Coordinates of C-alpha atoms in Angstrom, one line a residue:
Chain A
M1345 CA -36.0 -30.1 -120.8
K1346 CA -35.5 -29.0 -124.4
E1347 CA -32.6 -31.5 -124.7
L1348 CA -35.0 -34.2 -123.4
L1349 CA -37.7 -33.3 -125.9
Q1350 CA -35.1 -33.5 -128.7
Q1351 CA -34.1 -36.9 -127.6
V1352 CA -37.7 -38.1 -127.3
I1353 CA -38.2 -37.1 -130.9
N1354 CA -35.0 -39.0 -132.0
G1355 CA -36.0 -42.0 -129.9
L1356 CA -39.5 -42.1 -131.4
S1357 CA -37.9 -42.2 -135.0
L1358 CA -35.5 -45.0 -134.0
G1359 CA -38.2 -46.8 -132.1
S1360 CA -40.6 -46.7 -135.1
I1361 CA -38.0 -48.4 -137.3
Y1362 CA -37.4 -51.1 -134.7
A1363 CA -41.1 -51.5 -134.4
L1364 CA -41.5 -52.1 -138.1
I1365 CA -38.8 -54.8 -138.1
A1366 CA -40.0 -56.3 -134.9
L1367 CA -43.5 -56.8 -136.3
G1368 CA -42.2 -59.1 -139.0
Y1369 CA -40.3 -61.2 -136.3
T1370 CA -43.3 -61.4 -134.1
M1371 CA -45.7 -62.4 -136.9
V1372 CA -43.5 -65.1 -138.2
Y1373 CA -42.8 -66.4 -134.7
G1374 CA -46.5 -66.3 -133.9
I1375 CA -47.4 -68.5 -136.9
I1376 CA -44.6 -71.0 -137.3
N1377 CA -42.6 -70.6 -134.0
L1378 CA -39.4 -69.8 -135.9
I1379 CA -36.9 -67.1 -135.0
N1380 CA -36.4 -65.8 -138.5
F1381 CA -32.8 -64.6 -138.3
A1382 CA -33.0 -63.7 -142.0
H1383 CA -35.5 -60.9 -141.2
G1384 CA -32.8 -58.3 -140.6
D1385 CA -31.3 -59.1 -144.0
I1386 CA -34.6 -58.6 -145.7
Y1387 CA -34.6 -55.2 -144.3
M1388 CA -31.1 -54.7 -145.7
V1389 CA -32.3 -55.8 -149.1
G1390 CA -35.2 -53.3 -148.8
A1391 CA -32.7 -50.5 -148.2
Y1392 CA -30.7 -51.6 -151.3
V1393 CA -33.8 -51.8 -153.5
G1394 CA -34.7 -48.3 -152.3
F1395 CA -31.2 -47.1 -153.1
A1396 CA -31.3 -48.7 -156.6
V1397 CA -34.7 -47.2 -157.4
T1398 CA -33.9 -43.7 -156.3
T1399 CA -30.4 -43.5 -157.9
S1400 CA -30.9 -45.3 -161.2
L1401 CA -34.6 -44.8 -161.9
H1402 CA -34.7 -41.4 -160.2
L1403 CA -38.0 -42.0 -158.6
G1404 CA -39.2 -40.2 -155.6
F1405 CA -39.5 -41.3 -152.0
F1406 CA -43.0 -42.8 -152.1
P1407 CA -42.6 -44.9 -155.3
S1408 CA -39.3 -46.3 -154.0
L1409 CA -41.0 -47.1 -150.7
V1410 CA -43.7 -49.1 -152.5
I1411 CA -41.4 -50.8 -154.9
S1412 CA -39.1 -51.9 -152.0
M1413 CA -42.1 -53.2 -150.0
V1414 CA -43.2 -55.3 -153.0
V1415 CA -39.8 -56.7 -153.8
C1416 CA -39.2 -57.6 -150.1
S1417 CA -42.6 -59.3 -149.8
I1418 CA -41.8 -61.4 -152.9
L1419 CA -38.4 -62.2 -151.4
G1420 CA -40.0 -63.2 -148.1
V1421 CA -42.3 -65.6 -149.8
I1422 CA -39.5 -67.1 -151.9
I1423 CA -37.4 -67.6 -148.7
E1424 CA -40.4 -69.2 -147.0
K1425 CA -41.1 -71.6 -150.0
V1426 CA -37.5 -72.5 -150.7
A1427 CA -35.9 -72.6 -147.3
Y1428 CA -38.4 -72.9 -144.5
K1429 CA -41.1 -75.1 -146.0
P1430 CA -38.8 -78.2 -146.3
I1431 CA -37.8 -78.0 -142.7
R1432 CA -41.1 -77.3 -141.2
G1433 CA -41.4 -80.7 -139.6
S1434 CA -37.8 -80.9 -138.2
S1435 CA -36.4 -79.9 -134.9
R1436 CA -36.3 -76.3 -133.7
I1437 CA -32.5 -76.2 -133.7
A1438 CA -32.4 -77.3 -137.3
A1439 CA -34.9 -74.6 -138.2
L1440 CA -32.8 -72.0 -136.4
I1441 CA -29.7 -73.0 -138.2
T1442 CA -31.6 -72.9 -141.5
A1443 CA -32.7 -69.4 -140.7
I1444 CA -29.0 -68.5 -140.0
S1445 CA -27.9 -70.0 -143.2
V1446 CA -30.5 -68.0 -145.1
S1447 CA -29.3 -64.9 -143.3
L1448 CA -25.6 -65.6 -144.2
F1449 CA -26.6 -66.3 -147.8
L1450 CA -28.4 -62.9 -148.2
E1451 CA -25.6 -61.0 -146.5
Y1452 CA -22.7 -62.4 -148.4
G1453 CA -24.7 -62.9 -151.6
M1454 CA -25.5 -59.2 -151.5
M1455 CA -21.9 -58.4 -150.7
Y1456 CA -20.8 -60.3 -153.7
F1457 CA -23.0 -58.3 -156.0
V1458 CA -22.8 -54.8 -154.6
K1459 CA -19.3 -55.0 -152.9
A1460 CA -18.8 -54.4 -149.2
E1461 CA -18.4 -50.7 -149.3
T1462 CA -20.8 -48.3 -147.6
R1463 CA -23.0 -46.3 -150.0
T1464 CA -24.7 -43.0 -149.5
F1465 CA -28.4 -42.9 -149.8
P1466 CA -29.7 -40.0 -151.9
N1467 CA -31.5 -37.3 -149.9
V1468 CA -35.0 -37.7 -151.3
L1469 CA -36.9 -35.8 -148.6
G1470 CA -35.1 -32.5 -148.7
K1471 CA -33.5 -30.8 -145.7
N1472 CA -36.5 -28.9 -144.3
S1473 CA -37.0 -29.0 -140.6
L1474 CA -39.4 -27.6 -138.1
K1475 CA -38.0 -25.4 -135.3
L1476 CA -39.9 -25.4 -132.1
L1477 CA -39.3 -23.3 -128.9
D1478 CA -37.2 -20.7 -130.6
G1479 CA -35.1 -23.1 -132.5
S1480 CA -33.8 -25.1 -129.6
V1481 CA -35.8 -28.2 -130.6
V1482 CA -35.4 -29.2 -134.3
I1483 CA -37.7 -31.7 -135.9
D1484 CA -36.4 -32.8 -139.2
Y1485 CA -39.1 -33.6 -141.8
K1486 CA -37.5 -37.1 -142.0
N1487 CA -38.6 -37.8 -138.4
I1488 CA -42.1 -36.8 -139.2
Y1489 CA -42.2 -39.0 -142.3
I1490 CA -40.8 -41.9 -140.4
V1491 CA -43.3 -41.7 -137.6
A1492 CA -46.2 -41.0 -139.9
I1493 CA -45.4 -43.8 -142.3
T1494 CA -44.9 -46.2 -139.3
I1495 CA -48.3 -45.3 -137.9
I1496 CA -50.0 -45.6 -141.3
L1497 CA -48.5 -49.1 -141.9
M1498 CA -49.5 -50.2 -138.4
V1499 CA -53.0 -49.1 -138.9
A1500 CA -53.1 -51.0 -142.2
L1501 CA -51.6 -54.0 -140.5
Q1502 CA -54.2 -53.9 -137.8
Y1503 CA -56.9 -53.6 -140.4
I1504 CA -55.6 -56.6 -142.3
I1505 CA -55.3 -58.8 -139.2
R1506 CA -58.6 -57.8 -137.6
R1507 CA -60.9 -57.2 -140.5
T1508 CA -59.9 -59.3 -143.5
K1509 CA -60.3 -63.0 -144.2
A1510 CA -56.6 -63.5 -144.6
G1511 CA -56.0 -61.9 -141.2
K1512 CA -58.6 -64.1 -139.6
A1513 CA -56.8 -67.1 -141.1
M1514 CA -53.5 -65.9 -139.7
R1515 CA -54.9 -65.6 -136.2
A1516 CA -56.5 -69.0 -136.5
V1517 CA -53.2 -70.7 -137.7
S1518 CA -51.2 -69.0 -134.9
L1519 CA -53.7 -70.2 -132.3
D1520 CA -53.8 -73.8 -133.5
R1521 CA -52.5 -74.9 -136.8
E1522 CA -54.2 -78.3 -137.0
A1523 CA -57.6 -77.1 -135.9
A1524 CA -57.4 -74.2 -138.5
Q1525 CA -56.6 -76.7 -141.2
L1526 CA -59.6 -78.9 -140.2
M1527 CA -61.7 -75.8 -140.5
G1528 CA -60.7 -75.4 -144.1
V1529 CA -57.9 -72.7 -143.7
N1530 CA -55.2 -73.1 -146.3
V1531 CA -52.3 -73.1 -143.9
D1532 CA -49.5 -72.9 -146.6
R1533 CA -51.1 -69.9 -148.2
T1534 CA -51.6 -68.2 -144.8
I1535 CA -48.0 -68.7 -143.8
S1536 CA -46.9 -67.2 -147.2
Y1537 CA -49.2 -64.2 -146.5
T1538 CA -47.5 -63.7 -143.1
F1539 CA -44.1 -63.7 -144.6
A1540 CA -45.2 -61.4 -147.4
I1541 CA -46.6 -58.8 -145.0
G1542 CA -43.8 -59.1 -142.5
S1543 CA -41.1 -58.7 -145.2
A1544 CA -43.0 -55.8 -146.7
L1545 CA -42.8 -54.0 -143.4
A1546 CA -39.1 -54.8 -143.2
G1547 CA -38.6 -53.4 -146.7
A1548 CA -40.3 -50.2 -145.7
A1549 CA -38.1 -50.0 -142.6
G1550 CA -35.0 -50.5 -144.9
V1551 CA -35.9 -47.5 -147.0
L1552 CA -36.7 -45.3 -144.0
V1553 CA -33.3 -46.2 -142.4
G1554 CA -31.6 -45.4 -145.7
V1555 CA -33.3 -42.0 -145.7
Y1556 CA -32.7 -41.4 -142.0
Y1557 CA -29.1 -42.5 -141.6
T1558 CA -28.1 -41.9 -145.3
T1559 CA -25.6 -44.8 -145.3
I1560 CA -26.2 -48.4 -146.2
N1561 CA -24.0 -51.5 -146.4
P1562 CA -24.6 -55.3 -146.9
L1563 CA -24.1 -56.1 -143.2
M1564 CA -26.4 -53.3 -141.9
G1565 CA -29.2 -55.8 -141.1
I1566 CA -27.4 -57.7 -138.4
V1567 CA -27.5 -55.3 -135.5
P1568 CA -31.0 -53.7 -136.1
G1569 CA -32.2 -57.3 -136.7
L1570 CA -31.0 -58.4 -133.3
K1571 CA -32.4 -55.2 -131.7
A1572 CA -35.8 -55.6 -133.4
F1573 CA -35.8 -59.1 -132.2
I1574 CA -35.1 -57.9 -128.6
A1575 CA -38.0 -55.5 -129.1
A1576 CA -40.3 -58.3 -130.1
V1577 CA -39.3 -60.3 -127.1
I1578 CA -39.7 -57.4 -124.7
G1579 CA -43.2 -56.8 -125.9
G1580 CA -44.0 -60.4 -125.9
I1581 CA -43.1 -62.5 -128.9
G1582 CA -46.1 -63.4 -131.1
V1583 CA -48.1 -60.4 -129.7
I1584 CA -48.5 -57.7 -132.4
P1585 CA -49.1 -54.6 -130.1
G1586 CA -46.2 -55.9 -128.0
A1587 CA -43.8 -55.6 -131.0
V1588 CA -44.8 -51.9 -131.5
F1589 CA -44.5 -51.2 -127.8
G1590 CA -41.2 -53.1 -127.5
G1591 CA -39.8 -51.2 -130.5
L1592 CA -40.7 -47.8 -129.2
F1593 CA -39.5 -48.7 -125.7
L1594 CA -36.1 -50.0 -126.9
G1595 CA -35.6 -47.1 -129.3
M1596 CA -36.3 -44.6 -126.5
I1597 CA -34.1 -46.3 -124.0
E1598 CA -31.2 -46.6 -126.5
T1599 CA -31.5 -42.9 -127.5
M1600 CA -31.5 -41.8 -123.8
V1601 CA -28.5 -44.0 -122.9
S1602 CA -26.5 -42.6 -125.9
A1603 CA -27.6 -39.0 -125.1
Y1604 CA -26.6 -39.2 -121.4
G1605 CA -23.1 -40.5 -121.8
G1606 CA -23.4 -44.3 -122.2
S1607 CA -23.1 -44.6 -126.0
L1608 CA -20.4 -47.3 -125.8
Y1609 CA -22.7 -49.4 -123.7
K1610 CA -26.0 -48.9 -125.5
D1611 CA -26.0 -52.3 -127.1
A1612 CA -25.1 -53.9 -123.7
V1613 CA -28.0 -52.0 -122.1
A1614 CA -30.4 -53.4 -124.8
F1615 CA -29.3 -56.9 -124.1
A1616 CA -29.4 -56.4 -120.3
I1617 CA -33.0 -55.2 -120.6
L1618 CA -33.7 -58.3 -122.7
I1619 CA -32.3 -60.6 -120.1
L1620 CA -34.2 -58.8 -117.3
V1621 CA -37.4 -59.0 -119.1
L1622 CA -36.8 -62.7 -119.9
L1623 CA -36.1 -63.5 -116.3
L1624 CA -38.9 -61.5 -114.8
R1625 CA -41.6 -61.9 -117.4
P1626 CA -40.6 -64.5 -119.9
S1627 CA -43.8 -64.0 -122.0
G1628 CA -43.0 -60.3 -122.5
L1629 CA -44.4 -57.2 -121.0
L1630 CA -47.6 -57.4 -123.0
G1631 CA -47.7 -61.2 -123.4
R1632 CA -50.0 -63.5 -121.6
N1633 CA -48.5 -66.1 -119.3
I1634 CA -49.4 -69.6 -120.3
K1635 CA -49.2 -72.2 -117.6
E1636 CA -47.4 -75.4 -118.7
K1637 CA -49.5 -78.5 -118.3
V1638 CA -48.2 -82.0 -118.1
Chain B
M1292 CA -19.3 -108.0 -116.3
N1293 CA -16.9 -108.2 -119.2
T1294 CA -14.1 -106.7 -117.3
N1295 CA -11.7 -108.6 -119.5
L1296 CA -13.2 -107.1 -122.7
F1297 CA -13.2 -103.6 -121.3
R1298 CA -9.6 -103.9 -120.3
R1299 CA -8.6 -104.9 -123.7
R1300 CA -10.6 -102.2 -125.2
N1301 CA -9.0 -99.7 -123.0
I1302 CA -5.5 -100.9 -123.8
L1303 CA -6.3 -100.7 -127.5
S1304 CA -7.7 -97.1 -127.1
L1305 CA -4.6 -96.1 -125.2
F1306 CA -2.4 -97.6 -127.8
I1307 CA -4.2 -95.7 -130.6
I1308 CA -4.1 -92.5 -128.7
V1309 CA -0.3 -92.7 -128.0
F1310 CA 0.4 -93.9 -131.6
L1311 CA -1.5 -91.0 -133.2
Y1312 CA 0.3 -88.5 -131.0
I1313 CA 3.8 -89.9 -131.8
A1314 CA 2.9 -90.3 -135.5
V1315 CA 1.9 -86.7 -135.9
Q1316 CA 4.8 -85.4 -133.7
L1317 CA 7.3 -87.4 -135.8
M1318 CA 5.8 -86.2 -139.1
S1319 CA 5.9 -82.7 -137.8
N1320 CA 9.6 -83.1 -136.8
L1321 CA 10.5 -84.6 -140.2
G1322 CA 8.7 -81.8 -142.0
I1323 CA 6.0 -84.0 -143.6
I1324 CA 3.5 -81.9 -141.8
D1325 CA 4.3 -78.3 -142.6
S1326 CA 3.2 -75.3 -140.6
Y1327 CA 0.0 -74.8 -142.7
I1328 CA -1.2 -78.3 -141.9
M1329 CA -0.2 -77.9 -138.3
L1330 CA -2.3 -74.7 -138.1
N1331 CA -5.3 -76.6 -139.4
L1332 CA -4.7 -79.4 -136.9
I1333 CA -4.6 -76.9 -134.1
I1334 CA -7.8 -75.3 -135.4
I1335 CA -9.5 -78.7 -135.6
G1336 CA -8.4 -79.5 -132.0
I1337 CA -9.8 -76.2 -130.7
N1338 CA -13.0 -76.8 -132.6
I1339 CA -13.3 -80.4 -131.2
I1340 CA -13.0 -79.1 -127.6
L1341 CA -15.6 -76.4 -128.3
A1342 CA -18.0 -78.7 -130.0
V1343 CA -17.8 -81.5 -127.5
S1344 CA -18.3 -79.1 -124.6
L1345 CA -21.3 -77.4 -126.3
N1346 CA -22.6 -80.9 -127.1
L1347 CA -22.7 -81.6 -123.3
I1348 CA -24.9 -78.5 -122.8
T1349 CA -27.1 -78.7 -126.0
G1350 CA -26.9 -82.2 -127.2
F1351 CA -27.0 -84.2 -124.0
T1352 CA -28.7 -81.9 -121.5
G1353 CA -31.0 -80.3 -124.1
Q1354 CA -30.2 -76.7 -123.1
F1355 CA -30.1 -74.5 -126.2
S1356 CA -27.1 -72.1 -125.8
L1357 CA -26.1 -69.4 -128.3
G1358 CA -23.4 -67.9 -126.1
H1359 CA -20.7 -70.5 -126.1
A1360 CA -18.1 -68.2 -127.7
A1361 CA -18.5 -65.9 -124.6
F1362 CA -16.9 -68.6 -122.4
M1363 CA -14.2 -69.1 -125.0
S1364 CA -13.5 -65.4 -124.9
I1365 CA -13.4 -65.3 -121.1
G1366 CA -10.9 -68.2 -121.2
A1367 CA -8.8 -66.6 -123.9
Y1368 CA -8.6 -63.3 -122.0
A1369 CA -7.9 -65.0 -118.7
S1370 CA -5.0 -67.0 -120.2
A1371 CA -3.7 -64.0 -122.2
I1372 CA -3.6 -61.9 -119.0
A1373 CA -2.0 -64.6 -117.0
T1374 CA 0.7 -65.3 -119.6
T1375 CA 1.3 -61.8 -120.9
K1376 CA 0.7 -59.4 -118.1
L1377 CA 1.5 -61.6 -115.1
E1378 CA 4.1 -63.7 -117.0
Q1379 CA 3.0 -67.0 -115.6
P1380 CA 3.7 -70.3 -117.3
F1381 CA 1.1 -71.7 -119.7
I1382 CA -0.4 -74.2 -117.3
V1383 CA -1.3 -71.4 -114.9
G1384 CA -2.9 -69.6 -117.9
I1385 CA -5.0 -72.7 -118.7
L1386 CA -6.1 -73.2 -115.1
M1387 CA -7.0 -69.5 -114.8
A1388 CA -9.0 -69.8 -118.1
A1389 CA -10.8 -72.9 -117.0
V1390 CA -11.7 -71.5 -113.5
S1391 CA -12.8 -68.1 -114.8
A1392 CA -14.9 -69.6 -117.6
A1393 CA -16.5 -72.1 -115.1
V1394 CA -17.3 -69.3 -112.7
A1395 CA -18.8 -67.3 -115.5
G1396 CA -20.8 -70.4 -116.4
V1397 CA -22.2 -70.6 -112.9
I1398 CA -23.0 -66.9 -112.8
I1399 CA -24.7 -66.9 -116.2
G1400 CA -26.2 -70.4 -115.8
I1401 CA -28.1 -69.9 -112.5
P1402 CA -30.4 -67.2 -113.7
T1403 CA -30.8 -68.1 -117.4
L1404 CA -31.3 -71.9 -117.0
R1405 CA -34.7 -71.3 -115.6
L1406 CA -35.7 -70.4 -119.2
K1407 CA -36.5 -73.0 -121.8
G1408 CA -36.0 -73.5 -125.5
D1409 CA -35.9 -70.3 -127.7
Y1410 CA -36.0 -68.0 -124.7
L1411 CA -32.9 -69.6 -123.2
A1412 CA -31.2 -69.3 -126.6
I1413 CA -32.0 -65.6 -126.7
A1414 CA -30.8 -65.0 -123.1
T1415 CA -27.5 -66.8 -123.7
L1416 CA -27.1 -64.8 -126.9
G1417 CA -27.7 -61.6 -124.9
F1418 CA -25.0 -62.6 -122.3
G1419 CA -22.6 -63.5 -125.1
E1420 CA -23.0 -60.0 -126.6
I1421 CA -22.7 -58.3 -123.2
V1422 CA -19.4 -60.1 -122.6
R1423 CA -18.2 -59.0 -126.0
I1424 CA -19.3 -55.4 -125.4
I1425 CA -17.6 -55.3 -122.0
G1426 CA -14.4 -56.6 -123.6
L1427 CA -14.6 -53.8 -126.2
N1428 CA -14.8 -51.2 -123.5
V1429 CA -12.3 -52.3 -120.9
D1430 CA -8.9 -50.7 -121.6
Y1431 CA -6.9 -53.1 -119.4
V1432 CA -7.5 -55.8 -122.0
G1433 CA -6.9 -53.5 -125.0
G1434 CA -10.5 -52.6 -125.8
A1435 CA -11.5 -53.0 -129.5
T1436 CA -8.0 -53.3 -130.7
G1437 CA -7.5 -56.4 -128.6
L1438 CA -4.5 -57.9 -126.8
N1439 CA -1.2 -58.3 -128.6
D1440 CA 2.1 -60.2 -128.1
I1441 CA 0.6 -63.2 -126.3
P1442 CA 3.4 -65.8 -126.1
Q1443 CA 2.8 -68.8 -128.3
Y1444 CA 2.8 -71.8 -126.0
T1445 CA 0.1 -73.9 -127.7
N1446 CA 1.7 -76.8 -129.8
W1447 CA 0.6 -80.2 -130.9
T1448 CA 1.3 -81.8 -127.5
W1449 CA -0.9 -79.3 -125.6
I1450 CA -3.7 -79.5 -128.2
Y1451 CA -3.7 -83.2 -128.5
F1452 CA -3.7 -84.0 -124.8
M1453 CA -6.3 -81.3 -124.1
V1454 CA -8.6 -82.8 -126.7
I1455 CA -8.1 -86.3 -125.3
A1456 CA -8.8 -85.0 -121.7
T1457 CA -11.9 -83.1 -122.8
V1458 CA -13.3 -86.1 -124.7
L1459 CA -12.5 -88.6 -121.9
I1460 CA -13.9 -86.4 -119.1
I1461 CA -17.1 -85.5 -120.9
K1462 CA -17.6 -89.1 -122.1
N1463 CA -17.2 -90.4 -118.6
F1464 CA -19.4 -87.7 -117.2
I1465 CA -22.2 -88.7 -119.7
N1466 CA -21.9 -92.4 -118.8
S1467 CA -22.0 -91.6 -115.1
Y1468 CA -25.0 -91.2 -112.7
H1469 CA -24.8 -87.5 -113.2
G1470 CA -24.7 -87.8 -117.0
R1471 CA -27.8 -89.9 -117.0
A1472 CA -29.6 -87.3 -115.0
C1473 CA -28.6 -84.8 -117.7
I1474 CA -29.9 -87.0 -120.4
A1475 CA -33.1 -87.5 -118.5
I1476 CA -33.6 -83.7 -118.4
K1477 CA -33.2 -83.5 -122.2
E1478 CA -35.7 -86.3 -122.8
D1479 CA -38.4 -84.9 -120.5
E1480 CA -37.7 -82.3 -117.9
I1481 CA -40.9 -82.6 -116.0
A1482 CA -40.7 -86.4 -115.8
A1483 CA -37.1 -86.1 -114.7
E1484 CA -38.1 -83.7 -111.9
A1485 CA -40.9 -86.1 -110.9
M1486 CA -38.4 -88.9 -110.6
G1487 CA -36.3 -86.9 -108.2
V1488 CA -33.7 -85.4 -110.4
N1489 CA -32.6 -82.0 -109.2
T1490 CA -33.0 -80.4 -112.6
T1491 CA -31.6 -76.9 -111.8
Y1492 CA -28.5 -78.5 -110.2
Y1493 CA -27.7 -80.7 -113.2
K1494 CA -28.5 -78.1 -115.8
V1495 CA -26.1 -75.7 -114.1
L1496 CA -23.5 -78.5 -113.6
A1497 CA -23.6 -79.4 -117.3
F1498 CA -23.5 -75.7 -118.3
T1499 CA -20.5 -75.1 -116.0
I1500 CA -18.5 -78.1 -117.3
G1501 CA -19.2 -77.0 -120.8
A1502 CA -18.1 -73.5 -120.0
L1503 CA -14.9 -74.8 -118.4
F1504 CA -13.8 -76.6 -121.5
A1505 CA -14.7 -73.7 -123.7
G1506 CA -12.5 -71.6 -121.5
I1507 CA -9.6 -74.1 -122.0
A1508 CA -10.2 -73.9 -125.8
G1509 CA -10.0 -70.1 -125.5
A1510 CA -6.7 -70.4 -123.7
L1511 CA -5.3 -72.6 -126.4
Y1512 CA -6.6 -70.2 -129.0
A1513 CA -5.1 -67.1 -127.4
N1514 CA -1.7 -68.7 -126.9
Y1515 CA -1.5 -69.9 -130.5
F1516 CA -2.6 -66.9 -132.5
Y1517 CA -0.6 -64.3 -130.5
F1518 CA -3.5 -61.9 -130.7
I1519 CA -7.1 -61.8 -129.6
K1520 CA -9.9 -59.2 -129.9
P1521 CA -13.5 -59.2 -128.6
D1522 CA -15.0 -59.3 -132.0
S1523 CA -13.4 -62.7 -132.7
F1524 CA -15.8 -64.2 -130.1
G1525 CA -19.0 -62.7 -131.3
F1526 CA -22.4 -64.1 -132.1
M1527 CA -21.1 -65.7 -135.3
K1528 CA -18.5 -67.7 -133.4
S1529 CA -21.2 -69.2 -131.2
I1530 CA -23.2 -70.1 -134.3
D1531 CA -20.1 -71.7 -135.8
I1532 CA -19.7 -74.0 -132.8
L1533 CA -23.4 -74.8 -132.7
V1534 CA -23.2 -75.7 -136.4
I1535 CA -20.4 -78.2 -135.7
V1536 CA -22.5 -79.8 -133.0
V1537 CA -25.7 -80.0 -135.1
F1538 CA -23.7 -81.1 -138.2
G1539 CA -22.0 -83.9 -136.3
G1540 CA -25.2 -85.0 -134.5
M1541 CA -26.7 -83.8 -131.3
G1542 CA -25.8 -86.0 -128.4
S1543 CA -23.0 -87.8 -130.2
I1544 CA -19.4 -87.1 -129.1
L1545 CA -18.0 -88.9 -132.0
G1546 CA -20.3 -86.8 -134.2
S1547 CA -18.9 -83.6 -132.7
I1548 CA -15.3 -84.8 -133.4
A1549 CA -16.2 -85.8 -137.0
G1550 CA -18.1 -82.5 -137.5
A1551 CA -15.2 -80.4 -136.2
V1552 CA -12.8 -82.2 -138.6
V1553 CA -15.1 -82.1 -141.6
L1554 CA -16.2 -78.4 -141.2
S1555 CA -12.7 -77.2 -140.4
I1556 CA -11.4 -78.9 -143.6
I1557 CA -14.3 -77.4 -145.6
S1558 CA -13.6 -74.0 -144.3
A1559 CA -9.9 -74.4 -145.0
F1560 CA -10.7 -75.2 -148.6
L1561 CA -13.1 -72.4 -148.9
Q1562 CA -10.3 -69.9 -148.1
S1563 CA -9.3 -70.1 -151.7
I1564 CA -12.5 -68.4 -152.9
P1565 CA -12.7 -65.5 -150.4
E1566 CA -15.6 -63.6 -152.1
L1567 CA -17.9 -66.6 -152.2
R1568 CA -16.7 -68.4 -149.1
M1569 CA -19.6 -67.4 -146.9
V1570 CA -22.2 -68.0 -149.6
V1571 CA -21.0 -71.5 -150.2
Y1572 CA -20.9 -72.1 -146.5
A1573 CA -24.5 -71.0 -146.2
V1574 CA -25.6 -73.3 -149.0
I1575 CA -23.8 -76.2 -147.4
L1576 CA -25.4 -75.5 -144.0
F1577 CA -28.8 -75.3 -145.6
L1578 CA -28.4 -78.6 -147.5
I1579 CA -27.3 -80.4 -144.4
M1580 CA -30.3 -79.1 -142.4
V1581 CA -32.7 -80.1 -145.2
Y1582 CA -31.2 -83.5 -146.0
R1583 CA -29.7 -84.6 -142.6
P1584 CA -31.5 -82.6 -139.9
N1585 CA -30.2 -85.1 -137.3
G1586 CA -26.6 -84.5 -138.3
L1587 CA -23.8 -86.6 -139.8
L1588 CA -23.9 -89.4 -137.3
G1589 CA -27.2 -88.8 -135.6
K1590 CA -27.3 -90.9 -132.5
F1591 CA -24.4 -93.1 -133.4
D1592 CA -21.6 -92.6 -130.8
L1593 CA -18.3 -93.8 -129.5
K1594 CA -19.7 -96.8 -127.8
D1595 CA -21.4 -98.0 -131.0
L1596 CA -18.1 -98.4 -132.7
K1597 CA -17.8 -102.1 -133.2
L1598 CA -14.1 -102.0 -133.6
F1599 CA -13.2 -103.3 -130.2
R1600 CA -16.1 -105.7 -129.6
K1601 CA -16.1 -109.4 -129.9
G1602 CA -18.7 -110.5 -132.5
G1603 CA -19.8 -106.9 -132.9
K1604 CA -22.9 -107.2 -130.7
V1605 CA -24.5 -103.7 -130.3
N1606 CA -25.9 -103.3 -126.8
A1607 CA -29.6 -102.9 -127.4
G1608 CA -31.8 -101.2 -124.8
I1609 CA -29.8 -98.0 -124.1
K1610 CA -30.5 -96.7 -127.6
G1611 CA -34.3 -96.7 -127.6
E1612 CA -34.8 -95.2 -131.1

């Protein structure tokens, strides 16, 4: 029981990180129908920005989180303007390969500048921890920070999408781009906003991962990127609460599988769940099923 | 109609095929083609088989697969087990590779091909990763360290005739009744179904044939490089194959051949700048997608080559666009 509680706490932290990355995937897919394979690498850049800010500028955790989010949102907008805008009209497969080329560019460009070695993220949050139930369940402060920051960012995101004009424009564009344009929505700007917000969330996730796992390297974005993508699909791609649900669900499952003896197969389990969900409910667990009309 | 012309065309093709084979074999024997060039020729050959077989699935039938490397790995392991552990001749290895990859194609194809577009791509990606992870965890095939000491049977003769066989079989399949059903599915699946095409059957058929040839490519790979490990056949390998297909032109066999040759040469040259290799590759990929989203040859294909035609009349009608 205590063991289980401990694993639930770990799963919640991992799931929060997946959820933050998955939100960016889902928002971009919802608005331009593109699987943005470079998203995992934006998260990697976020981790490196956090690393640079904390080690060379000696700033604390919160300033580095904010700086990393700002840098990543700028990077996201640049990627959208430079790489994705020219191919917006071409086929899906061309768009997908462009996304992969951006991803390779970020990974290996970063590797060229910072070298391939793994770096240790400074411990900016201290080593305090809460002990519950006579010390048998340990909650690290890091876990609390991660979950709390994730919740705050999600509330903020929900506010932006539901209550602001930009959010309304995003919802309109994802529903029907042409109609939104006819109603006077600036589609280009709205797409840029979407990339900025999604990338900022990925940047935050990058810093959180750096703090949580303490090691970063230029290829760290690939696996969590794929996992977050699975999370987005499980929840229903394009559906924002779905991404959060999928992230937490996947984080929890993965932690449980690792804890109870299947750590070698934890990635395979993630993919198996993905395939099951796709076969049984292709629009995701929280997605709506849209009938195809001829 | 035009049986005479076709016969002459066929004889000419046969002549070129045999000539090319003998020429390279002679040059290799005389030492004009050294082992480095031969290595690249073998890589080009493997890439051609992979690209043409994926083109059947993605380019002609319109089913977006991101798991082609998984079939290659199944073939590679099947052949490696046959030739190393069971000490069978290479032909048995190739047959085992082809059969096991085709069976995997049926098993993976039947459930996933109900999905469409991006979802199919993700599901095939997932299957590819599952195959890789299973390979990493099965000790019989060496786990993460891979299989060693595979006898080197692949040579110019094997590669060359396997490439020719792949291209001919897939080309004839495309031009057959079944191939037209596949193309109809790509153009409009609902319309094809309404016209009486059994879409599930043809999608699985195309997927299985593609998997079969990918398995053969895997066998050739395993028996040339002595050594295989699951991570050589990951997600990035599938992407590499897809890139060749898209670069050459979706639905163009000639394009896949040209794409495999050009991209293999580019990547051989990029070996000299190891730190920036992938960065340059990414930029090239991006530029191709922006400036030639339909690939090098687009819809231009083998039968559009005017080489063998009298007067060079292109047959209109089949190519609508």
